[in-house]
Amino acid sequence: MAIIGIDLGTTNSLVAAWTAQGPRLIENALGDTLTPSAVSFDADGGAIVGRAALDRLISHPDRSVAGFKRMMGSARLVDIAGKSLRPEDLSALVLRALREDAETALGEAVTEAVISVPAYFSDPQRKATLDAARIAGLKVERLVNEPTAAALAHSLEKQDGLFLILDLGGGTFDVSLLHKLDGMIEIKASAGDVMLGGDDFSKLIAGEIARRAGIPLSDLPPQAQARLRRAADDVKRILSDQHVAPYAFDLPDATVAGEMTRDAFETLAEPLMRRLRAPIEQAIADSRIAPGQIGQIVLVGGATRMPMIRAFVAKLFGRFPLLDPRPDHVIALGAATQMGLKARDAALDDVVMVDVCPFTLGIASFDGRVGRTIFSPIIERNSVVPVSRNGLYQTLLDDQEHITVKVLQGEDIRPERNILLGTIDIAVPKGPAGRESVDVRFTFDINGVLIAEVTSLSTKER
Ligand code: ADP
Ligand code: MG
């Protein structure tokens, strides 16, 4: 039976197989290992996925969409080509395309996969990912956190110690601190910025090109904007290898041409570079580890190919990060390795994964001492998973007939500042305030999916 791992990325998705020689990336029909996470619909309503769909974002903007991983877990719908689709329906189309590429390459049916998700993906985001897989006809053996997958890809190198994983993709920046000892990998902490990625660097270049050409960006028709963005992305990639990049593209009534230097780009990018610091400091502070104890710094994600990222990290830590020649392949290779664990391959015999819950989970409860409703944690951030914890809560009013439990995720003492995952209503017998109690149990499993159970102590009902 074929064993595959999938990196379902915001910008690019990849699929890898576990083979006797270790993890191996699978190419799509175009011979690329990276499949852009883009979907387009043709005139007959047929779905197109990948590079062609990305190109059609320019030619057929109203029939094409990308970046939907950001919407996973939300109730938002995408209106496209006369259809109204959920983000998980769009992700399912990408997963199906990867699955078919794997089936072609391996010459057999593929029905099971490990899929990677960002460490701080919330409960609804993880459930949406599981749903997308189901729609694509894939049974999810396990959701693996992206940094865990990155660590696993590197864990075949026999080296113990603390690893800092910095993943700068297209739309997000994820930071994780891992500890590897005697074949066991533990995630000590994770933090990130969900609004910072390589595409923000491209946008800066697009803005600068438009500014130099004297064209107000918002006045451009969508197709011209898309063309400008594509040119900007090319400039960014060229500047990773060279010091000067030329650009030229057509607008409805003019041709814009010029060149940009790496120095100019790096000056423009200073505000973005400053934002890299906070999540790194947060993860290190959470883990209570001195920066000097970090053994290896690993860069992951396509955007870490930018020399300024490497230079920034080197300066911040006073030494050079470990560079993978293809930092955007690492997570898929790790996901396949995770899948290989299931097959109990000899090379992986002693690797055990320990993960942490990257956020605090709790409920809203009234605190008599402060006289208002506060966020009361049940599972603390960075608890090792799987984890199951409970708390007891009492009725607040005389003759209260039911208790409503608000399940929240977040770090703020004010409940309204955290993410509401759901509410559970339970009936309790009438009585004086404080006599009736409910037990709230949270179980957070290895996939990062939360199960909340509320039990009335007197009726034993749930
Ligand atoms: P994601 O995890 O979001 O799917 P990737 O890890 O594939 O993303 O990274 C995509 C980002 O990497 C994009 O913003 C892309 O422009 C950027 N990128 C890819 N190659 C290069 C390069 N050579 N130089 C700079 N940025 C690059
Ligand atoms: Mg990624």
Coordinates of C-alpha atoms and ligand atoms in Angstrom, one line a residue:
M1 CA 0.0 0.0 0.0
A2 CA 1.3 3.4 -0.9
I3 CA 2.2 5.7 1.9
I4 CA 2.1 9.5 1.3
G5 CA 2.7 12.7 3.1
I6 CA 1.2 16.0 2.0
D7 CA 2.2 19.6 2.7
L8 CA -1.0 21.5 2.1
G9 CA 0.5 25.0 1.9
T10 CA -1.0 28.5 1.6
T11 CA 1.0 29.1 -1.6
N12 CA 2.3 25.7 -2.7
S13 CA 1.4 22.1 -1.9
L14 CA 3.6 19.1 -2.2
V15 CA 3.2 15.3 -2.0
A16 CA 5.9 12.8 -1.0
A17 CA 5.9 9.1 -0.8
W18 CA 7.7 6.9 1.8
T19 CA 10.0 4.5 0.0
A20 CA 12.6 1.9 1.1
Q21 CA 15.2 4.7 0.4
G22 CA 13.3 7.2 2.6
P23 CA 11.0 10.0 1.7
R24 CA 10.8 11.0 -2.0
L25 CA 8.9 13.9 -3.6
I26 CA 6.4 13.2 -6.3
E27 CA 6.2 15.4 -9.4
N28 CA 3.0 16.7 -10.9
A29 CA 2.0 16.3 -14.6
L30 CA 4.2 19.3 -15.4
G31 CA 7.3 17.7 -13.8
D32 CA 7.2 20.2 -10.8
T33 CA 7.3 19.1 -7.2
L34 CA 5.5 22.3 -6.1
T35 CA 1.9 22.6 -7.1
P36 CA 0.5 26.1 -6.5
S37 CA -2.5 26.0 -4.1
A38 CA -4.7 27.6 -6.7
V39 CA -8.0 26.5 -8.3
S40 CA -9.8 27.7 -11.4
F41 CA -12.9 26.5 -13.2
D42 CA -13.2 26.3 -17.0
A43 CA -16.2 27.2 -19.0
D44 CA -17.7 23.7 -18.4
G45 CA -17.2 24.0 -14.7
G46 CA -14.3 21.6 -14.7
A47 CA -11.7 22.2 -12.0
I48 CA -8.1 23.2 -12.9
V49 CA -5.5 23.0 -10.1
G50 CA -1.9 24.3 -9.8
R51 CA 0.2 26.3 -12.1
A52 CA -2.5 26.6 -14.8
A53 CA -5.0 27.8 -12.2
L54 CA -2.4 30.4 -11.0
D55 CA -2.0 31.7 -14.5
R56 CA -5.7 31.9 -14.9
L57 CA -5.9 34.2 -11.9
I58 CA -4.7 36.8 -14.4
S59 CA -6.7 35.8 -17.4
H60 CA -9.9 34.7 -15.6
P61 CA -9.8 36.4 -12.2
D62 CA -13.5 35.7 -11.6
R63 CA -13.1 32.0 -12.2
S64 CA -9.9 31.5 -10.2
V65 CA -8.8 31.6 -6.6
A66 CA -5.7 31.1 -4.4
G67 CA -4.8 31.7 -0.8
F68 CA -7.9 29.8 0.6
K69 CA -5.9 28.0 3.3
R70 CA -6.2 31.3 5.2
M71 CA -9.9 30.9 5.2
M72 CA -9.9 27.3 6.4
G73 CA -12.1 26.9 9.5
S74 CA -14.1 30.0 8.8
A75 CA -17.7 30.1 7.6
R76 CA -16.7 32.3 4.6
L77 CA -17.7 31.2 1.1
V78 CA -15.9 31.8 -2.1
D79 CA -18.1 32.9 -4.9
I80 CA -16.4 31.7 -8.1
A81 CA -17.5 30.8 -11.6
G82 CA -21.2 30.8 -10.5
K83 CA -20.6 28.5 -7.5
S84 CA -20.4 29.2 -3.9
L85 CA -17.6 27.1 -2.4
R86 CA -16.3 26.5 1.1
P87 CA -12.5 26.8 1.7
E88 CA -12.5 23.1 2.5
D89 CA -14.0 22.3 -0.9
L90 CA -11.2 24.3 -2.6
S91 CA -8.5 22.6 -0.5
A92 CA -10.1 19.2 -1.3
L93 CA -9.5 19.9 -5.0
V94 CA -5.8 20.5 -4.3
L95 CA -5.6 17.4 -2.2
R96 CA -7.4 15.4 -5.0
A97 CA -4.9 16.6 -7.6
L98 CA -2.0 15.6 -5.4
R99 CA -3.5 12.3 -4.7
E100 CA -3.9 11.6 -8.4
D101 CA -0.3 12.7 -9.1
A102 CA 0.8 10.2 -6.4
E103 CA -1.4 7.5 -7.9
T104 CA 0.1 8.1 -11.4
A105 CA 3.7 8.1 -10.0
L106 CA 3.3 5.1 -7.8
G107 CA 1.0 3.1 -10.1
E108 CA -1.5 2.2 -7.4
A109 CA -4.4 3.6 -5.5
V110 CA -3.7 6.0 -2.7
T111 CA -6.3 6.3 0.1
E112 CA -4.4 7.3 3.2
A113 CA -2.1 10.3 4.0
V114 CA -0.4 12.3 6.7
I115 CA -1.2 16.0 6.1
S116 CA 0.7 18.8 7.7
V117 CA -0.9 21.9 9.3
P118 CA 0.5 25.0 11.0
A119 CA 1.3 24.4 14.7
Y120 CA -1.1 27.1 15.7
F121 CA -4.0 26.0 13.5
S122 CA -7.1 26.2 15.7
D123 CA -9.6 23.4 16.3
P124 CA -12.0 24.5 13.5
Q125 CA -9.1 24.9 11.1
R126 CA -7.9 21.4 11.8
K127 CA -11.4 20.0 11.5
A128 CA -11.8 21.8 8.1
T129 CA -8.5 20.2 6.9
L130 CA -9.8 16.7 7.9
D131 CA -13.0 17.5 6.1
A132 CA -11.1 18.6 2.9
A133 CA -9.2 15.3 3.0
R134 CA -12.5 13.3 3.4
I135 CA -14.0 15.1 0.3
A136 CA -10.8 14.3 -1.6
G137 CA -11.2 10.6 -0.7
L138 CA -8.3 10.5 1.6
K139 CA -8.3 9.0 5.1
V140 CA -6.0 11.1 7.3
E141 CA -3.7 8.8 9.2
R142 CA -2.6 11.9 11.2
L143 CA -2.4 15.7 11.0
V144 CA 1.2 16.6 11.8
N145 CA 2.3 20.1 12.8
E146 CA 4.5 21.6 10.1
P147 CA 7.5 22.2 12.3
T148 CA 7.3 18.7 13.6
A149 CA 7.4 17.5 10.0
A150 CA 10.4 19.7 9.3
A151 CA 12.1 18.3 12.4
L152 CA 11.3 14.8 11.4
A153 CA 12.7 15.3 7.9
H154 CA 15.9 16.5 9.6
S155 CA 15.8 13.9 12.4
L156 CA 17.3 11.2 10.3
E157 CA 20.5 13.1 10.8
K158 CA 21.7 11.8 14.1
Q159 CA 22.0 14.9 16.1
D160 CA 20.6 15.7 19.5
G161 CA 19.9 19.1 21.1
L162 CA 17.6 22.1 20.7
F163 CA 16.4 23.2 17.3
L164 CA 14.8 26.5 16.4
I165 CA 12.7 26.1 13.2
L166 CA 11.8 29.3 11.4
D167 CA 9.3 28.8 8.6
L168 CA 8.6 31.7 6.3
G169 CA 6.2 30.7 3.6
G170 CA 4.0 32.7 1.3
G171 CA 1.6 34.1 3.8
T172 CA 2.8 33.1 7.3
F173 CA 5.8 33.0 9.6
D174 CA 6.0 30.1 12.1
V175 CA 8.5 29.7 14.8
S176 CA 9.0 26.5 16.8
L177 CA 11.5 25.4 19.4
L178 CA 12.1 21.7 19.4
H179 CA 14.2 19.4 21.6
K180 CA 15.6 16.2 20.2
L181 CA 17.1 13.6 22.6
D182 CA 17.6 9.9 22.2
G183 CA 15.4 9.7 19.2
M184 CA 12.6 11.7 20.8
I185 CA 11.5 15.0 19.5
E186 CA 9.5 17.4 21.7
I187 CA 8.1 20.7 20.6
K188 CA 8.9 23.1 23.5
A189 CA 7.1 26.1 22.1
S190 CA 5.6 27.6 19.0
A191 CA 4.7 31.2 18.0
G192 CA 4.1 33.0 14.8
D193 CA 2.7 35.8 12.7
V194 CA -0.2 34.7 10.5
M195 CA 0.0 38.0 8.5
L196 CA 3.6 37.9 7.5
G197 CA 5.0 35.9 4.6
G198 CA 7.0 36.0 1.4
D199 CA 4.1 37.5 -0.5
D200 CA 4.3 40.6 1.6
F201 CA 7.8 41.1 0.3
S202 CA 6.5 40.8 -3.3
K203 CA 3.8 43.4 -2.5
L204 CA 6.4 45.8 -1.4
I205 CA 8.2 45.4 -4.7
A206 CA 5.0 45.8 -6.6
G207 CA 4.2 49.0 -4.7
E208 CA 7.6 50.4 -5.4
I209 CA 7.5 49.6 -9.1
A210 CA 4.0 51.3 -9.3
R211 CA 5.3 54.3 -7.3
R212 CA 8.3 54.7 -9.6
A213 CA 6.1 54.5 -12.7
G214 CA 3.6 56.9 -11.2
I215 CA 0.7 54.6 -11.4
P216 CA -1.7 54.5 -8.4
L217 CA -2.1 50.8 -7.6
S218 CA -5.7 50.9 -6.8
D219 CA -6.6 52.5 -10.1
L220 CA -5.2 49.5 -12.1
P221 CA -7.6 47.0 -13.5
P222 CA -7.4 43.6 -11.8
Q223 CA -5.5 41.9 -14.7
A224 CA -2.9 44.6 -14.7
Q225 CA -2.5 44.4 -10.9
A226 CA -2.0 40.6 -11.3
R227 CA 0.6 41.1 -14.0
L228 CA 2.4 43.6 -11.8
R229 CA 2.3 41.3 -8.9
R230 CA 3.8 38.5 -11.0
A231 CA 6.6 40.7 -12.2
A232 CA 7.3 41.7 -8.6
D233 CA 7.5 38.1 -7.5
D234 CA 10.0 37.4 -10.3
V235 CA 12.1 40.4 -9.2
K236 CA 12.1 39.0 -5.6
R237 CA 13.3 35.6 -6.7
I238 CA 16.0 36.9 -9.0
L239 CA 17.2 39.1 -6.1
S240 CA 17.8 36.0 -4.0
D241 CA 20.6 35.0 -6.4
Q242 CA 21.7 38.3 -8.0
H243 CA 22.2 41.9 -6.9
V244 CA 20.1 43.5 -9.7
A245 CA 16.9 42.4 -11.3
P246 CA 15.3 43.8 -14.4
Y247 CA 11.5 43.9 -14.9
A248 CA 9.2 44.7 -17.8
F249 CA 5.5 44.2 -18.3
D250 CA 2.6 45.7 -20.2
L251 CA -0.3 47.8 -18.9
P252 CA -3.4 48.6 -21.0
D253 CA -1.7 51.8 -22.4
A254 CA 1.9 51.6 -21.5
T255 CA 4.9 49.3 -20.9
V256 CA 6.6 49.5 -17.5
A257 CA 10.3 48.6 -17.4
G258 CA 13.2 49.2 -15.0
E259 CA 15.4 47.4 -12.6
M260 CA 15.6 47.0 -8.9
T261 CA 18.7 46.3 -6.8
R262 CA 18.9 44.0 -3.8
D263 CA 20.0 47.0 -1.6
A264 CA 16.9 48.9 -2.6
F265 CA 14.7 45.9 -1.9
E266 CA 16.3 45.3 1.5
T267 CA 15.8 48.9 2.5
L268 CA 12.1 48.7 1.5
A269 CA 11.8 45.4 3.5
E270 CA 13.1 46.8 6.8
P271 CA 9.7 47.2 8.4
L272 CA 8.8 43.5 7.5
M273 CA 12.2 42.3 8.9
R274 CA 11.5 44.0 12.2
R275 CA 8.3 41.9 12.5
L276 CA 10.3 38.7 12.4
R277 CA 11.7 39.3 15.8
A278 CA 8.6 39.2 18.0
P279 CA 7.5 35.6 17.4
I280 CA 11.1 34.4 17.7
E281 CA 11.5 36.1 21.1
Q282 CA 8.0 34.8 22.1
A283 CA 8.9 31.2 21.4
I284 CA 12.2 31.4 23.2
A285 CA 10.6 33.1 26.2
D286 CA 7.8 30.5 26.4
S287 CA 10.3 27.7 26.3
R288 CA 12.4 29.3 29.1
I289 CA 15.5 28.4 27.2
A290 CA 18.5 30.7 26.9
P291 CA 19.2 31.5 23.3
G292 CA 22.8 30.3 23.7
Q293 CA 21.5 26.8 24.4
I294 CA 19.9 26.5 20.9
G295 CA 22.0 24.1 19.0
Q296 CA 20.8 24.4 15.4
I297 CA 18.7 27.0 13.7
V298 CA 16.7 25.6 10.7
L299 CA 15.2 27.7 7.9
V300 CA 12.1 26.3 6.2
G301 CA 9.8 27.8 3.6
G302 CA 10.4 29.3 0.1
A303 CA 10.8 32.8 1.4
T304 CA 13.9 31.9 3.5
R305 CA 15.8 31.8 0.2
M306 CA 16.0 35.5 0.5
P307 CA 19.6 36.4 1.7
M308 CA 18.3 39.1 4.1
I309 CA 16.5 36.4 6.1
R310 CA 19.6 34.4 6.5
A311 CA 21.6 37.5 7.4
F312 CA 19.0 38.6 9.9
V313 CA 19.0 35.2 11.7
A314 CA 22.8 35.1 11.6
K315 CA 23.0 38.6 13.2
L316 CA 20.3 37.9 15.8
F317 CA 21.9 34.7 17.1
G318 CA 25.6 35.4 16.2
R319 CA 25.9 32.3 14.0
F320 CA 24.7 30.9 10.7
P321 CA 21.4 28.9 10.4
L322 CA 21.3 25.5 8.8
L323 CA 20.3 26.0 5.1
D324 CA 18.4 23.3 3.2
P325 CA 19.0 23.8 -0.5
R326 CA 15.3 23.4 -1.0
P327 CA 13.7 24.8 2.1
D328 CA 10.2 24.5 0.6
H329 CA 10.5 20.7 0.3
V330 CA 11.3 19.9 3.9
I331 CA 7.8 19.7 5.3
A332 CA 6.4 17.3 2.7
L333 CA 9.4 15.1 3.2
G334 CA 8.7 15.1 6.9
A335 CA 5.0 14.3 6.4
A336 CA 6.0 11.3 4.4
T337 CA 8.5 10.3 7.1
Q338 CA 5.7 10.6 9.7
M339 CA 3.6 8.3 7.5
G340 CA 6.6 5.9 7.3
L341 CA 6.6 5.8 11.1
K342 CA 3.3 3.9 10.8
A343 CA 5.0 1.4 8.6
R344 CA 7.6 0.9 11.3
D345 CA 10.5 1.2 9.0
A346 CA 13.7 0.1 10.7
A347 CA 15.4 3.5 10.1
L348 CA 12.7 5.2 12.2
D349 CA 12.4 2.7 14.9
D350 CA 13.6 5.0 17.7
V351 CA 11.9 8.2 16.7
V352 CA 8.9 9.1 18.8
M353 CA 7.0 12.3 18.4
V354 CA 5.9 14.4 21.2
D355 CA 4.0 17.6 20.4
V356 CA 2.5 20.5 22.3
C357 CA -0.8 22.3 22.3
P358 CA 0.3 25.7 20.9
F359 CA -2.4 27.8 22.6
T360 CA -4.4 27.9 25.8
L361 CA -7.8 26.3 25.9
G362 CA -10.4 27.2 28.5
I363 CA -13.9 28.5 29.2
A364 CA -15.5 31.8 30.2
S365 CA -16.3 31.9 33.9
F366 CA -17.4 34.5 36.4
D367 CA -14.8 35.3 39.0
G368 CA -16.3 36.6 42.2
R369 CA -13.0 38.1 43.4
V370 CA -12.8 40.5 40.5
G371 CA -16.6 40.7 39.9
R372 CA -16.5 39.9 36.2
T373 CA -16.3 37.2 33.6
I374 CA -12.8 36.0 32.9
F375 CA -11.1 33.4 30.7
S376 CA -10.4 30.4 32.8
P377 CA -7.7 28.1 31.3
I378 CA -8.2 24.3 31.4
I379 CA -5.3 23.2 29.1
E380 CA -2.4 25.6 29.3
R381 CA -0.4 26.6 26.3
N382 CA 2.5 24.3 25.4
S383 CA 1.0 21.3 27.3
V384 CA 2.4 18.1 25.9
V385 CA -0.3 16.3 23.7
P386 CA -2.3 14.2 23.9
V387 CA -3.7 15.9 27.0
S388 CA -6.9 15.6 29.0
R389 CA -7.7 18.1 31.8
N390 CA -10.8 19.1 33.7
G391 CA -12.2 21.9 35.8
L392 CA -15.2 22.2 38.1
Y393 CA -17.6 25.2 37.8
Q394 CA -20.6 26.1 39.9
T395 CA -24.0 27.8 39.3
L396 CA -23.9 31.5 39.9
L397 CA -27.5 32.3 40.6
D398 CA -30.3 30.8 42.8
D399 CA -32.6 28.5 40.9
Q400 CA -30.4 28.5 37.8
E401 CA -31.7 25.8 35.4
H402 CA -28.9 25.5 33.0
I403 CA -25.2 26.3 32.6
T404 CA -23.8 27.6 29.3
V405 CA -20.2 26.8 28.8
K406 CA -18.3 28.9 26.3
V407 CA -15.3 27.1 24.9
L408 CA -12.4 29.5 24.1
Q409 CA -8.9 29.5 22.6
G410 CA -6.5 32.2 23.3
E411 CA -4.2 34.0 25.8
D412 CA -6.2 37.0 26.9
I413 CA -7.9 37.2 30.4
R414 CA -10.8 38.9 28.6
P415 CA -13.0 36.2 27.1
E416 CA -14.1 38.4 24.2
R417 CA -10.5 38.8 23.1
N418 CA -10.2 35.0 22.5
I419 CA -11.6 32.7 19.8
L420 CA -14.9 31.2 20.6
L421 CA -14.8 27.6 19.6
G422 CA -18.3 26.7 20.6
T423 CA -20.9 26.7 23.4
I424 CA -22.3 23.8 25.3
D425 CA -25.6 24.1 27.2
I426 CA -26.4 21.7 30.0
A427 CA -29.5 21.4 32.3
V428 CA -28.9 21.4 36.1
P429 CA -31.4 20.9 38.9
K430 CA -32.7 24.1 40.5
G431 CA -31.1 25.0 43.8
P432 CA -29.3 27.8 45.7
A433 CA -26.4 29.5 43.8
G434 CA -23.2 27.5 43.9
R435 CA -24.8 24.1 44.8
E436 CA -24.8 22.6 41.4
S437 CA -21.5 21.9 39.7
V438 CA -20.4 20.8 36.3
D439 CA -17.2 19.1 35.3
V440 CA -15.7 20.5 32.1
R441 CA -13.2 18.1 30.5
F442 CA -11.1 19.0 27.5
T443 CA -9.2 16.4 25.6
F444 CA -6.7 17.6 23.0
D445 CA -5.6 14.7 20.7
I446 CA -2.5 14.1 18.6
N447 CA -4.1 15.7 15.6
G448 CA -4.7 18.9 17.6
V449 CA -8.5 18.3 17.7
L450 CA -10.3 19.3 20.8
I451 CA -13.1 17.3 22.4
A452 CA -15.0 19.2 25.2
E453 CA -17.3 17.3 27.5
V454 CA -19.5 18.9 30.2
T455 CA -21.0 16.7 32.9
S456 CA -23.4 17.7 35.6
L457 CA -22.1 16.3 38.9
S458 CA -25.6 15.7 40.4
T459 CA -27.4 14.3 37.3
K460 CA -24.3 12.7 35.7
E461 CA -25.8 13.9 32.4
R462 CA -23.7 15.2 29.6
Ligands
ADP1 P1 3.7 28.1 1.7 O1 4.2 27.4 2.9 O2 3.0 29.4 2.1 O3 2.8 27.3 0.8 P2 6.3 28.1 0.4 O4 7.2 27.6 1.5 O5 6.2 27.4 -0.8 O6 4.9 28.6 0.9 O7 6.9 29.6 0.1 C1 6.3 30.4 -0.8 C2 7.0 31.8 -0.8 O8 8.4 31.6 -1.1 C3 6.4 32.7 -1.8 O9 6.2 34.0 -1.2 C4 7.5 32.7 -2.9 O10 7.5 34.0 -3.6 C5 8.7 32.6 -2.0 N1 9.9 32.1 -2.7 C6 10.0 31.0 -3.4 N2 11.3 30.9 -4.0 C7 11.9 32.1 -3.7 C8 13.2 32.6 -3.9 N3 14.0 32.0 -4.7 N4 13.5 33.9 -3.4 C9 12.6 34.5 -2.6 N5 11.4 34.0 -2.3 C10 11.0 32.8 -2.8
MG2 MG 4.6 26.0 4.2

